[in-house]
Short mmCIF file of C-alpha atoms in Angstrom, two decimals:
data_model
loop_
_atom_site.label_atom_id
_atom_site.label_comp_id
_atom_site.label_asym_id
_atom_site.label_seq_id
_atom_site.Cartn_x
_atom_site.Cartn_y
_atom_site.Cartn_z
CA UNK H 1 0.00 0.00 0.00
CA UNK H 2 2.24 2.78 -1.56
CA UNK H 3 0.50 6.56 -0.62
CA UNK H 4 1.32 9.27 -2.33
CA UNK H 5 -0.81 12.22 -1.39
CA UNK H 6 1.16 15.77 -1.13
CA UNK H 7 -0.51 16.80 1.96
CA UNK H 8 -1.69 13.28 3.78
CA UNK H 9 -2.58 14.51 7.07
CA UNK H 10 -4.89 17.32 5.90
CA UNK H 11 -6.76 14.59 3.51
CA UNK H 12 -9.73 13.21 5.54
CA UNK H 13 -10.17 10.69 2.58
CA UNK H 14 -6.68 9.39 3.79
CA UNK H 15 -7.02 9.51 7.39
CA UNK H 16 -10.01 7.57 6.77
CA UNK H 17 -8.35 4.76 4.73
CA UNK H 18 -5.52 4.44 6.46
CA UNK H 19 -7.34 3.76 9.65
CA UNK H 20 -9.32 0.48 7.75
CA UNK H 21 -5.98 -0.39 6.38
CA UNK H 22 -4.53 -0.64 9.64
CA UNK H 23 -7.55 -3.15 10.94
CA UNK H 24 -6.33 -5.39 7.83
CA UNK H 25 -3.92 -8.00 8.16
CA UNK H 26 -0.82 -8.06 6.79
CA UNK H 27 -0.83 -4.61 5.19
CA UNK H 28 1.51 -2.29 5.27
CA UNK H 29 0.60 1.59 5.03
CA UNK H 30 3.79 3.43 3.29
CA UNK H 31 3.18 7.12 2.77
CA UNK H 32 5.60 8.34 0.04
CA UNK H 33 8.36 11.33 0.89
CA UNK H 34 10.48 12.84 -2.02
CA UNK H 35 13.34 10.69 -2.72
CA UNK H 36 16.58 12.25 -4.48
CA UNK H 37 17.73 10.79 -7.14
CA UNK H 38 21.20 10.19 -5.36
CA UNK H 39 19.87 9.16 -1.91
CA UNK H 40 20.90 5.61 -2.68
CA UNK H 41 20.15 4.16 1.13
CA UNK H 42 17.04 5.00 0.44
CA UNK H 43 16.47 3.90 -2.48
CA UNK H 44 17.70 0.76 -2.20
CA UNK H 45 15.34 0.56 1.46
CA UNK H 46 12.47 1.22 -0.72
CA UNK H 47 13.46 -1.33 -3.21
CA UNK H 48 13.82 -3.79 -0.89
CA UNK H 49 9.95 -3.00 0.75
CA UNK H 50 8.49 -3.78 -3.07
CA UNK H 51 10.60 -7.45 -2.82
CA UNK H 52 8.58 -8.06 0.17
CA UNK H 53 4.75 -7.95 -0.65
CA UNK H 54 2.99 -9.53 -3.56
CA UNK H 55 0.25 -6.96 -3.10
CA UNK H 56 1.07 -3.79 -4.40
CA UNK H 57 -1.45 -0.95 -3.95
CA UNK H 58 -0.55 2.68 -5.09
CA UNK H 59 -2.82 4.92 -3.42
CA UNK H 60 -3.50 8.63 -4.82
CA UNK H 61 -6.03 11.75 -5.55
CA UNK H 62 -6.06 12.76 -8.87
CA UNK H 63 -3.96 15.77 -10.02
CA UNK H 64 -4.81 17.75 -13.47
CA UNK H 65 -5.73 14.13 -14.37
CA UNK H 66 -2.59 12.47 -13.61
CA UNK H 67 -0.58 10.77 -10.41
CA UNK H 68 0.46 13.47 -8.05
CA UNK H 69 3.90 14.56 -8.84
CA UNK H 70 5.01 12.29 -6.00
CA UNK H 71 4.46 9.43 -7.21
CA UNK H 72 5.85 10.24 -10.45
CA UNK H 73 9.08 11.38 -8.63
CA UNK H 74 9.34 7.85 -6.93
CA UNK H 75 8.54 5.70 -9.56
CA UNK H 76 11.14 7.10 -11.83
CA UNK H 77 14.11 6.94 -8.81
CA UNK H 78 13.00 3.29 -7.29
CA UNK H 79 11.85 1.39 -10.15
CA UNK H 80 13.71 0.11 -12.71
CA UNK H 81 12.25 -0.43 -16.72
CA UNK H 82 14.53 -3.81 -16.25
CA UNK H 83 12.64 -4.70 -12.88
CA UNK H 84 10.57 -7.43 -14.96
CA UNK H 85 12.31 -10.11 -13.34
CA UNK H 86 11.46 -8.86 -9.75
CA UNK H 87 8.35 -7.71 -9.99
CA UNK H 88 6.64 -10.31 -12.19
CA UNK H 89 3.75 -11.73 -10.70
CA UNK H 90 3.34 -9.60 -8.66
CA UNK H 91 -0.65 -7.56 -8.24
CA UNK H 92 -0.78 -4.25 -8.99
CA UNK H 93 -3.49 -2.31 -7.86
CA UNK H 94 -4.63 1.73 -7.66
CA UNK H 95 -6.95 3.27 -5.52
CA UNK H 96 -7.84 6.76 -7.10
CA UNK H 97 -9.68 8.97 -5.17
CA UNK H 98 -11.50 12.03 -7.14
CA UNK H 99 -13.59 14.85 -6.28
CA UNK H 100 -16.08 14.90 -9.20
CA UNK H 101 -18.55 12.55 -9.72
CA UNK H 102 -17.28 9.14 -11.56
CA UNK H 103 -19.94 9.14 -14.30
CA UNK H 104 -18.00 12.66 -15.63
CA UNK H 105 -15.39 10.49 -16.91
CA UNK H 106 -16.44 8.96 -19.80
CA UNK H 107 -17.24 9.72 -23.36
CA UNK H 108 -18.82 12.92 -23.32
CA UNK H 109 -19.08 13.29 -19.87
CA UNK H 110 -18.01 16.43 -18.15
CA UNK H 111 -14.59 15.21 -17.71
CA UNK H 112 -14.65 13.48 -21.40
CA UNK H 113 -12.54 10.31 -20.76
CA UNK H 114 -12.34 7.60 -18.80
CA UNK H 115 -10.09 6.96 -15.87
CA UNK H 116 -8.91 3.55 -17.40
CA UNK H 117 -7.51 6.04 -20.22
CA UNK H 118 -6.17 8.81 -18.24
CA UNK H 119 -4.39 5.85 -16.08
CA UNK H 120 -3.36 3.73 -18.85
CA UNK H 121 0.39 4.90 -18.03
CA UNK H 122 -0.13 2.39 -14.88
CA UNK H 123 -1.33 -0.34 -16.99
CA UNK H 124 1.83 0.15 -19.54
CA UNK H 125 3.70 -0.11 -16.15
CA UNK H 126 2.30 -3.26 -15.15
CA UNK H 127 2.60 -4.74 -18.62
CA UNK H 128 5.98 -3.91 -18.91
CA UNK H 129 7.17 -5.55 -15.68
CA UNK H 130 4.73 -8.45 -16.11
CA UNK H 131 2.56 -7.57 -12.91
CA UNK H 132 -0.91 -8.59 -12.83
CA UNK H 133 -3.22 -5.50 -12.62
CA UNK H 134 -6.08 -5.69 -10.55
CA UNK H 135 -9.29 -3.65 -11.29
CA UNK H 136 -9.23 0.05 -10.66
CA UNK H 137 -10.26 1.20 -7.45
CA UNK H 138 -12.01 4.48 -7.07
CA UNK H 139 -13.68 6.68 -4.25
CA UNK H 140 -15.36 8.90 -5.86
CA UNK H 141 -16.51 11.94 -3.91
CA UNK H 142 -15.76 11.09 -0.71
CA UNK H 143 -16.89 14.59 1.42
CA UNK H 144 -20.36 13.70 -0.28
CA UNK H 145 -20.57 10.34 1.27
CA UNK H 146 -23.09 9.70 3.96
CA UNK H 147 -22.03 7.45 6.08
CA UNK H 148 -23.72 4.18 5.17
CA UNK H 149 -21.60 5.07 2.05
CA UNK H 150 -18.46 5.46 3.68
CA UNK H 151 -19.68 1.90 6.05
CA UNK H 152 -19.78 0.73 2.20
CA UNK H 153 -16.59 1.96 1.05
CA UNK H 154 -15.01 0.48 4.24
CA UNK H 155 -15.74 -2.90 3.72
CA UNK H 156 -15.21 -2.77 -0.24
CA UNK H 157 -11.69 -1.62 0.52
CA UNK H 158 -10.82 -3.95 2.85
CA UNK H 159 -12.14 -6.73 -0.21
CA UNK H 160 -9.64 -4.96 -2.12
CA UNK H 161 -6.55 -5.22 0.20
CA UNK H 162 -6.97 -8.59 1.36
CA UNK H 163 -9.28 -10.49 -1.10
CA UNK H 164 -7.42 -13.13 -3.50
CA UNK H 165 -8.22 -12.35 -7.11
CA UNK H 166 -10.13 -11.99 -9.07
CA UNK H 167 -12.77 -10.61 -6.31
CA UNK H 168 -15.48 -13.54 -6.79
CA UNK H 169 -19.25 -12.96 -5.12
CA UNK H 170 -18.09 -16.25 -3.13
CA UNK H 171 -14.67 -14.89 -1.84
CA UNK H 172 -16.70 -11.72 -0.72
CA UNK H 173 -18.92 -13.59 1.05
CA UNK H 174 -16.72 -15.69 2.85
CA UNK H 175 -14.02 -12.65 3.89
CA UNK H 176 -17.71 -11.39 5.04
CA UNK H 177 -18.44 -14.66 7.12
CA UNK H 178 -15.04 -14.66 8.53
CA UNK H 179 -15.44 -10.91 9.41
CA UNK H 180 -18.47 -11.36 11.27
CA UNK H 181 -17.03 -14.74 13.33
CA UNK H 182 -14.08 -12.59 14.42
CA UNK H 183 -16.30 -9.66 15.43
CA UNK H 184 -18.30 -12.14 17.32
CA UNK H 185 -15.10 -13.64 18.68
CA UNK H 186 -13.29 -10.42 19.87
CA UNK H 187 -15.23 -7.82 21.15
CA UNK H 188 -17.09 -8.22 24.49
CA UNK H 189 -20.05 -7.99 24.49
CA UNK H 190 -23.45 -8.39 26.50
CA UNK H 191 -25.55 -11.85 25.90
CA UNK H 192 -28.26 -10.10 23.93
CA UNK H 193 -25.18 -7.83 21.29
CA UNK H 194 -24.05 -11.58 20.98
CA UNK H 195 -27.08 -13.60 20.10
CA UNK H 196 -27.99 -10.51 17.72
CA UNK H 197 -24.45 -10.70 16.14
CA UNK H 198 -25.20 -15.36 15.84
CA UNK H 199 -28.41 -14.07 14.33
CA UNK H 200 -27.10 -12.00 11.41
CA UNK H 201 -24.40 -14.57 10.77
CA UNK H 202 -27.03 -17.44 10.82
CA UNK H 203 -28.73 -15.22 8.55
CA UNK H 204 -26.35 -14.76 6.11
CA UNK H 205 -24.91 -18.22 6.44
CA UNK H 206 -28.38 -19.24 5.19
CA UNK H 207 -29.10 -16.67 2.50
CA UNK H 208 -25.49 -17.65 1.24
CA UNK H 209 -26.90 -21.15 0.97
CA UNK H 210 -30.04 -20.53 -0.95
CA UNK H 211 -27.70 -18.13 -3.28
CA UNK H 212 -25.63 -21.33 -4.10
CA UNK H 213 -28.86 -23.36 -4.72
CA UNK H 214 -30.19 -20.95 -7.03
CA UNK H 215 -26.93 -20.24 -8.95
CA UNK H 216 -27.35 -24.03 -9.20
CA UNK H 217 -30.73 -23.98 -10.79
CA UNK H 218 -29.85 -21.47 -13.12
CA UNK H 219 -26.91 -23.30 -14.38
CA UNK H 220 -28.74 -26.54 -15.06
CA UNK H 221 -31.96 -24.79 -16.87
CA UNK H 222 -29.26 -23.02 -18.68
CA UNK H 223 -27.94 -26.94 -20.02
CA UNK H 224 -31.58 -27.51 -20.52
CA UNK H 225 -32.04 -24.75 -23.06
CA UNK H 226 -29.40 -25.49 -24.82
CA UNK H 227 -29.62 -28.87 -25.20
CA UNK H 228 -32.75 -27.80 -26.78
CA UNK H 229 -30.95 -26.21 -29.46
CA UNK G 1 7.55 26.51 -24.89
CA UNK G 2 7.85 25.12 -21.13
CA UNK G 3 10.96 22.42 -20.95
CA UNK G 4 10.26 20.11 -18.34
CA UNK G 5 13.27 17.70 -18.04
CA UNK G 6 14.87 16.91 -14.71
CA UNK G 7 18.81 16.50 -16.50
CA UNK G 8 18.15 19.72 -19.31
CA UNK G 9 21.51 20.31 -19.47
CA UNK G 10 22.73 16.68 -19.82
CA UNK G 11 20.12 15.72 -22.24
CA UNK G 12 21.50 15.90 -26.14
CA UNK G 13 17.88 16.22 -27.42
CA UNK G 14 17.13 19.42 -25.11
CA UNK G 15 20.24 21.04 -26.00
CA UNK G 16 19.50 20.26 -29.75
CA UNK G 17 15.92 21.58 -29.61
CA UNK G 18 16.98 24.56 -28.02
CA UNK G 19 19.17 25.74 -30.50
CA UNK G 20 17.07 25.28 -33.03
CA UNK G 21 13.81 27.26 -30.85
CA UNK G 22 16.21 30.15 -30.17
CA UNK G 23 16.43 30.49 -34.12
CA UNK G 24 12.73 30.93 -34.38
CA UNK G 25 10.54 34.19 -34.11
CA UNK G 26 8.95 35.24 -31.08
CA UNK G 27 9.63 32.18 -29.11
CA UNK G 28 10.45 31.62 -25.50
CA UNK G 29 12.52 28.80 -24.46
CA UNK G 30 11.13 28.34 -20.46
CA UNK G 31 13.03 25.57 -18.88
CA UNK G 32 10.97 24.87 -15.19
CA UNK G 33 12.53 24.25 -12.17
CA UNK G 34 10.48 23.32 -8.56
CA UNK G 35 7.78 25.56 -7.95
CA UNK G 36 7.68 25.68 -4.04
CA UNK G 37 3.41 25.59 -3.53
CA UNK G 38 4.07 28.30 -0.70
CA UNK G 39 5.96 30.86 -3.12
CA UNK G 40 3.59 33.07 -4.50
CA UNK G 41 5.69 35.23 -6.19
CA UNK G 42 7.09 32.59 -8.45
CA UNK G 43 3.72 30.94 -8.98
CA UNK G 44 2.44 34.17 -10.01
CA UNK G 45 5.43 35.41 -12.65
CA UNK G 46 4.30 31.63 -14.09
CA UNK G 47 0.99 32.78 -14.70
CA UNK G 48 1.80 35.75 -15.36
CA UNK G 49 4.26 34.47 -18.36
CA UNK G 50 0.97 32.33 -19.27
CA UNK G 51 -1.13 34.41 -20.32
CA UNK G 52 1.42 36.45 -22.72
CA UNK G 53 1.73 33.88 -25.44
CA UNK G 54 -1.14 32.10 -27.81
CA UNK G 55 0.67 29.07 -27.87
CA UNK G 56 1.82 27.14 -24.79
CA UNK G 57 4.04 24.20 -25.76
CA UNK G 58 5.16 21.43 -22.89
CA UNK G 59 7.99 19.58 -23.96
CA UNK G 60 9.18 16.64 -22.17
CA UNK G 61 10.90 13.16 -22.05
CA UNK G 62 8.61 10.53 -21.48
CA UNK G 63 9.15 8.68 -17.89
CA UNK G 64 7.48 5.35 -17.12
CA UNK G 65 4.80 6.57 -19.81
CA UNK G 66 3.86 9.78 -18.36
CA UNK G 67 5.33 13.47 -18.14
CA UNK G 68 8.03 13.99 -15.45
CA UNK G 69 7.08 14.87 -11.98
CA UNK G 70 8.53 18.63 -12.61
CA UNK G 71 6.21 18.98 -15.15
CA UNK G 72 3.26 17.56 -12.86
CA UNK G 73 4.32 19.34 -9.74
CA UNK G 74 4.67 22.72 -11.82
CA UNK G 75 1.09 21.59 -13.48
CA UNK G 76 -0.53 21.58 -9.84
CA UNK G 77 0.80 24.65 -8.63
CA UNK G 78 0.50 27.18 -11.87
CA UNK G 79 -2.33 26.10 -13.49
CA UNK G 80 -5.98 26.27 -11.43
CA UNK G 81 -8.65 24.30 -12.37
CA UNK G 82 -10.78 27.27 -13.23
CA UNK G 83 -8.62 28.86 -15.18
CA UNK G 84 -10.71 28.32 -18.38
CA UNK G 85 -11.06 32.11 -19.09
CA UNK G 86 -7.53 32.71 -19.15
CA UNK G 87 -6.28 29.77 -20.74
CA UNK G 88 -9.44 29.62 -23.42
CA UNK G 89 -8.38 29.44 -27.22
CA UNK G 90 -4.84 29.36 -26.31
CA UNK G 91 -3.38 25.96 -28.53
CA UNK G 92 -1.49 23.45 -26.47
CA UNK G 93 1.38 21.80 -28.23
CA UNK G 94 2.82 18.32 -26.54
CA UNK G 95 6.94 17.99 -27.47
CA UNK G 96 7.73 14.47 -25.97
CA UNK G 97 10.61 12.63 -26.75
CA UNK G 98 10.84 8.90 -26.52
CA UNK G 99 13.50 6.28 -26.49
CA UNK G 100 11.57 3.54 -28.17
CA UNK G 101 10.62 3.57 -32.19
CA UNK G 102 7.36 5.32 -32.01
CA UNK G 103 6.02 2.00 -33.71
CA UNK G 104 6.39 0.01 -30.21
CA UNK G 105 3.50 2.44 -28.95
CA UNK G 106 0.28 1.03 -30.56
CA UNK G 107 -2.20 -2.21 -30.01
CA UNK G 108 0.17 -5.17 -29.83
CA UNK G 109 3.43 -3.16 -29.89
CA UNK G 110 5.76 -3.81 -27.58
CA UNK G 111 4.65 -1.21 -25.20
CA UNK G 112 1.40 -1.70 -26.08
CA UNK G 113 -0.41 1.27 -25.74
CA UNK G 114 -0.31 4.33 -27.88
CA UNK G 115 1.33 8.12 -26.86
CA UNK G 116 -2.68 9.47 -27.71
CA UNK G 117 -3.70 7.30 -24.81
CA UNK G 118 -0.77 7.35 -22.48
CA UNK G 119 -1.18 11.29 -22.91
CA UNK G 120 -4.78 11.63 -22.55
CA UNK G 121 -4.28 13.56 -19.30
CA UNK G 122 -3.36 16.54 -21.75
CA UNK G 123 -6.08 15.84 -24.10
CA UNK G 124 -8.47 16.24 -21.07
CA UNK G 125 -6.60 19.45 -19.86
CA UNK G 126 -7.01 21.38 -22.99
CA UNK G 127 -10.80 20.49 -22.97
CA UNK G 128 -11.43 21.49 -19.56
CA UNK G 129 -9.70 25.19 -19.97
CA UNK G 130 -11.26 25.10 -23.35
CA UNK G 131 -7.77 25.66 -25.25
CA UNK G 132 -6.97 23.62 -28.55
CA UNK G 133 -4.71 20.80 -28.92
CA UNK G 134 -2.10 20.61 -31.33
CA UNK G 135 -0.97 17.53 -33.07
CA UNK G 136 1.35 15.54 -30.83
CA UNK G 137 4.78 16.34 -32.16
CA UNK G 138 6.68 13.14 -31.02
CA UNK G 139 10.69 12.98 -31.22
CA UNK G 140 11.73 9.22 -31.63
CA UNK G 141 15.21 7.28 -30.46
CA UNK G 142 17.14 10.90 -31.31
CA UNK G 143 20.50 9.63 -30.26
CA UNK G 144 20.33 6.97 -33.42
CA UNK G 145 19.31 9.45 -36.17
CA UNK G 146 21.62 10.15 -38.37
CA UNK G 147 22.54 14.20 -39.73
CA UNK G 148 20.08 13.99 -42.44
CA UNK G 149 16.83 12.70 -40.03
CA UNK G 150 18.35 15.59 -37.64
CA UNK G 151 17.54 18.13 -40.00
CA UNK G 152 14.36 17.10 -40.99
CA UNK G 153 13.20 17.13 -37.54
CA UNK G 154 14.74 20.61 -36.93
CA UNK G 155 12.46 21.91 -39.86
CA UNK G 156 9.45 19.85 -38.71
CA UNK G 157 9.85 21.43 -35.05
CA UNK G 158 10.67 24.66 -36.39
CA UNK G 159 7.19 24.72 -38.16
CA UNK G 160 5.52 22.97 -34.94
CA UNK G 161 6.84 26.06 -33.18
CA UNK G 162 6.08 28.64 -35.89
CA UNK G 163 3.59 27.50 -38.41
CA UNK G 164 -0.25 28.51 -37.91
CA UNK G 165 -3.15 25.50 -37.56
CA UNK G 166 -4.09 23.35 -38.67
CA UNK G 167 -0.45 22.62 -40.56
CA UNK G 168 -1.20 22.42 -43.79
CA UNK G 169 1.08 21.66 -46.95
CA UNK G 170 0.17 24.83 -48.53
CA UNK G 171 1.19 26.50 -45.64
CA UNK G 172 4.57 24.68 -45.27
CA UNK G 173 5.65 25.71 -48.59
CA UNK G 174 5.03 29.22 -47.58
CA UNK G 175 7.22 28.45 -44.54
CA UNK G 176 10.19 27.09 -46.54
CA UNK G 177 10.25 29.97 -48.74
CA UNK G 178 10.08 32.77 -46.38
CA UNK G 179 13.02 30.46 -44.93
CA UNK G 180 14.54 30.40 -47.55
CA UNK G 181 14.69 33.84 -49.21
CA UNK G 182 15.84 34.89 -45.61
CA UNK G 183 18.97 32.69 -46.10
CA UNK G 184 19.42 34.36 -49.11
CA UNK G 185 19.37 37.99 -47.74
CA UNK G 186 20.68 37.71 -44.20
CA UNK G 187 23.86 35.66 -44.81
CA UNK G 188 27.31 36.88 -46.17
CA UNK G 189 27.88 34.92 -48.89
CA UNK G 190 29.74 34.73 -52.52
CA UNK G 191 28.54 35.47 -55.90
CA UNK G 192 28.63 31.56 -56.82
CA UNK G 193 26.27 30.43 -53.47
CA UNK G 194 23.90 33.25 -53.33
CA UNK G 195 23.08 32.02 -57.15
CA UNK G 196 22.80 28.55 -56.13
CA UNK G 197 20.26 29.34 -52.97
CA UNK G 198 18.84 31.65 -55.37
CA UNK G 199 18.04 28.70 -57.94
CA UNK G 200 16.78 26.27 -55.52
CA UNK G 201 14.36 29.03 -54.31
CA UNK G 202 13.30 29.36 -58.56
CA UNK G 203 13.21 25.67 -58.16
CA UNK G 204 10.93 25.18 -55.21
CA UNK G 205 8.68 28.07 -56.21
CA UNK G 206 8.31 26.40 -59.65
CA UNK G 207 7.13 22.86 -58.42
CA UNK G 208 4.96 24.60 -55.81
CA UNK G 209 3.15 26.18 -58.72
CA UNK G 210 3.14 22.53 -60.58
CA UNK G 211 1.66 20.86 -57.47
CA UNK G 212 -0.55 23.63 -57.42
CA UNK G 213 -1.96 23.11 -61.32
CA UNK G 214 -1.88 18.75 -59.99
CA UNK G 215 -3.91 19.40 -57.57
CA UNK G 216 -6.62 21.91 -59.18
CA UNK G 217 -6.55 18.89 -62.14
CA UNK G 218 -7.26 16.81 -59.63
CA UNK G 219 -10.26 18.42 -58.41
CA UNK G 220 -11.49 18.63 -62.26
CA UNK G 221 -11.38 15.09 -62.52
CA UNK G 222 -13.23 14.33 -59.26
CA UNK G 223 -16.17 16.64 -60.27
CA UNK G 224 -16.41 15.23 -63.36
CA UNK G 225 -16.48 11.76 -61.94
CA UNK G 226 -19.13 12.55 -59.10
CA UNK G 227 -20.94 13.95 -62.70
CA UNK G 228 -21.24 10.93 -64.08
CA UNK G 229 -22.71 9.11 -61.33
#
């Protein structure tokens, strides 16, 4: 989880991520500082970090369209165009937060393109080095939110740091499952917070067992049909 | 004409280009350095400088497939999102140099994506402050052309800088004369050259005024085609 945000403490969208990424496990939160070209401690400490996760996650606002600066700055000192052989395989994911509304960027929009143009530079990136790129995440107007959206946004970025790819409906409801066990594990709580919390698991244990049956319907009517053919 | 390249004075293509946009009318050669977001005073000479020219040109080296973080960092501080009023009708010209053939850029190349997308961000700054794009003017593997592709991209740039929109062929004939007939008057020279520069001048002039009575034929032919139909 690389950050590069020019002023990260003043960002509330920040603050706000970076305290679900700390509940997540094994994730690292690594706000980005200038690095000069010749610092080569540094660089080299940096390097190393990317060695050591097969998860990475650059993390920015939007800037005249583009990466801030920052980012820009680090990429060209710490990594490489020859890096293929350490960084292959490796996911490559960007959270992109911006301050319109998403459905401006798209063919004539307000914005008039796409964000999977304006950040094709990160897909060239992961082509080139042979990382797999993981589906753009974006957090779109996030002083708007009210905060069943931001409950929403919570949960779908924790999916996105810790979920194996590619981001099934059945890995999200297991990582939900597993949430809601550990919640009901952990925290202390009266009898009555603790039947209510068995409830909504039961609940969803259940519902998640009448999805799979009718996922299993559809599939054989589908055989039916076209056996028909 | 705003240079964005961390190494200017270390890069052989810079130091090439600039030579050749000093010999050109009315153009300023603006190499950036860090704009400091606190220091007004320089942010404001920038904008200042802005507004006196019709035709803002950012040239830069391409790094990991996007413009370098000077360029960005300059980009956030200068420019304001609502600067549409000022900036409207202005042309924006992109100058990026790249050390791949240009032909690795497109579906399937090598780098598999082409310069129009990776530089979209541009694309969607001229529409939002309402000022017109200019062809991309791309500069390919410089340090392996040879004297004769060196010169033809000094006269291509030199009408990129000079030449009004949209570039047409009419108007680059115009170009090479005026060029030419000021070789003729400004430089010292002998009896023998000035009559050769004054020949190729007869010369060009003469199979202007051919291509001139081709093309009008041309347009005779097609009208009495569509006639027939």
């Amino acid at each position: 989880m690389i950050v590069a945000h020019p002023e990260l403490q003043a960002s509330g969208t920040q603050q706000f991520l970076k305290e679900a990424a700390h509940s997540a496990d094994g994730v690292t939160w690594h706000p980005l500082k200038w690095v000069n070209t010749n610092d080569n401690a540094i660089i080299g400490q940096e390097r190393k970090m990317l060695q050591n996760y097969t998860r990475i996650i650059l993390q920015f606002p939007l800037y005249w369209y583009q990466a801030p600066a920052l980012l820009l700055q680090w990429l060209a000192v710490v990594l490489h165009t020859d890096d293929e052989q350490k960084m292959a395989e490796k996911e490559l994911g960007i959270v992109v937060n911006i301050g319109q509304p998403l459905s401006d960027y798209r063919l004539g929009g307000s914005q008039g393109f796409s964000l999977s143009e304006l950040l094709s530079p990160f897909a060239a990136i992961a082509r080139r080095l042979k990382m797999k790129l993981l589906p753009l995440f974006v957090i779109e107007q996030f002083h708007y939110q009210q905060e069943n959206q931001k409950k929403h946004l919570l949960v779908e970025y924790l999916q996105y740091l810790e979920l194996e790819q590619p981001f099934t409906f059945a890995k999200k409801e297991e990582w939900f499952i597993k949430h809601l066990q550990q919640i009901i594990n952990s925290e202390s709580k009266n009898e009555v917070e603790e039947s209510t919390w068995n409830a909504v698991l039961e609940l969803f244990q259940e519902r998640s067992e009448e999805l799979a049956e009718l996922k299993a319907e559809i599939k054989i009517m589908r055989r039916d049909d076209e056996n028909q053919i």
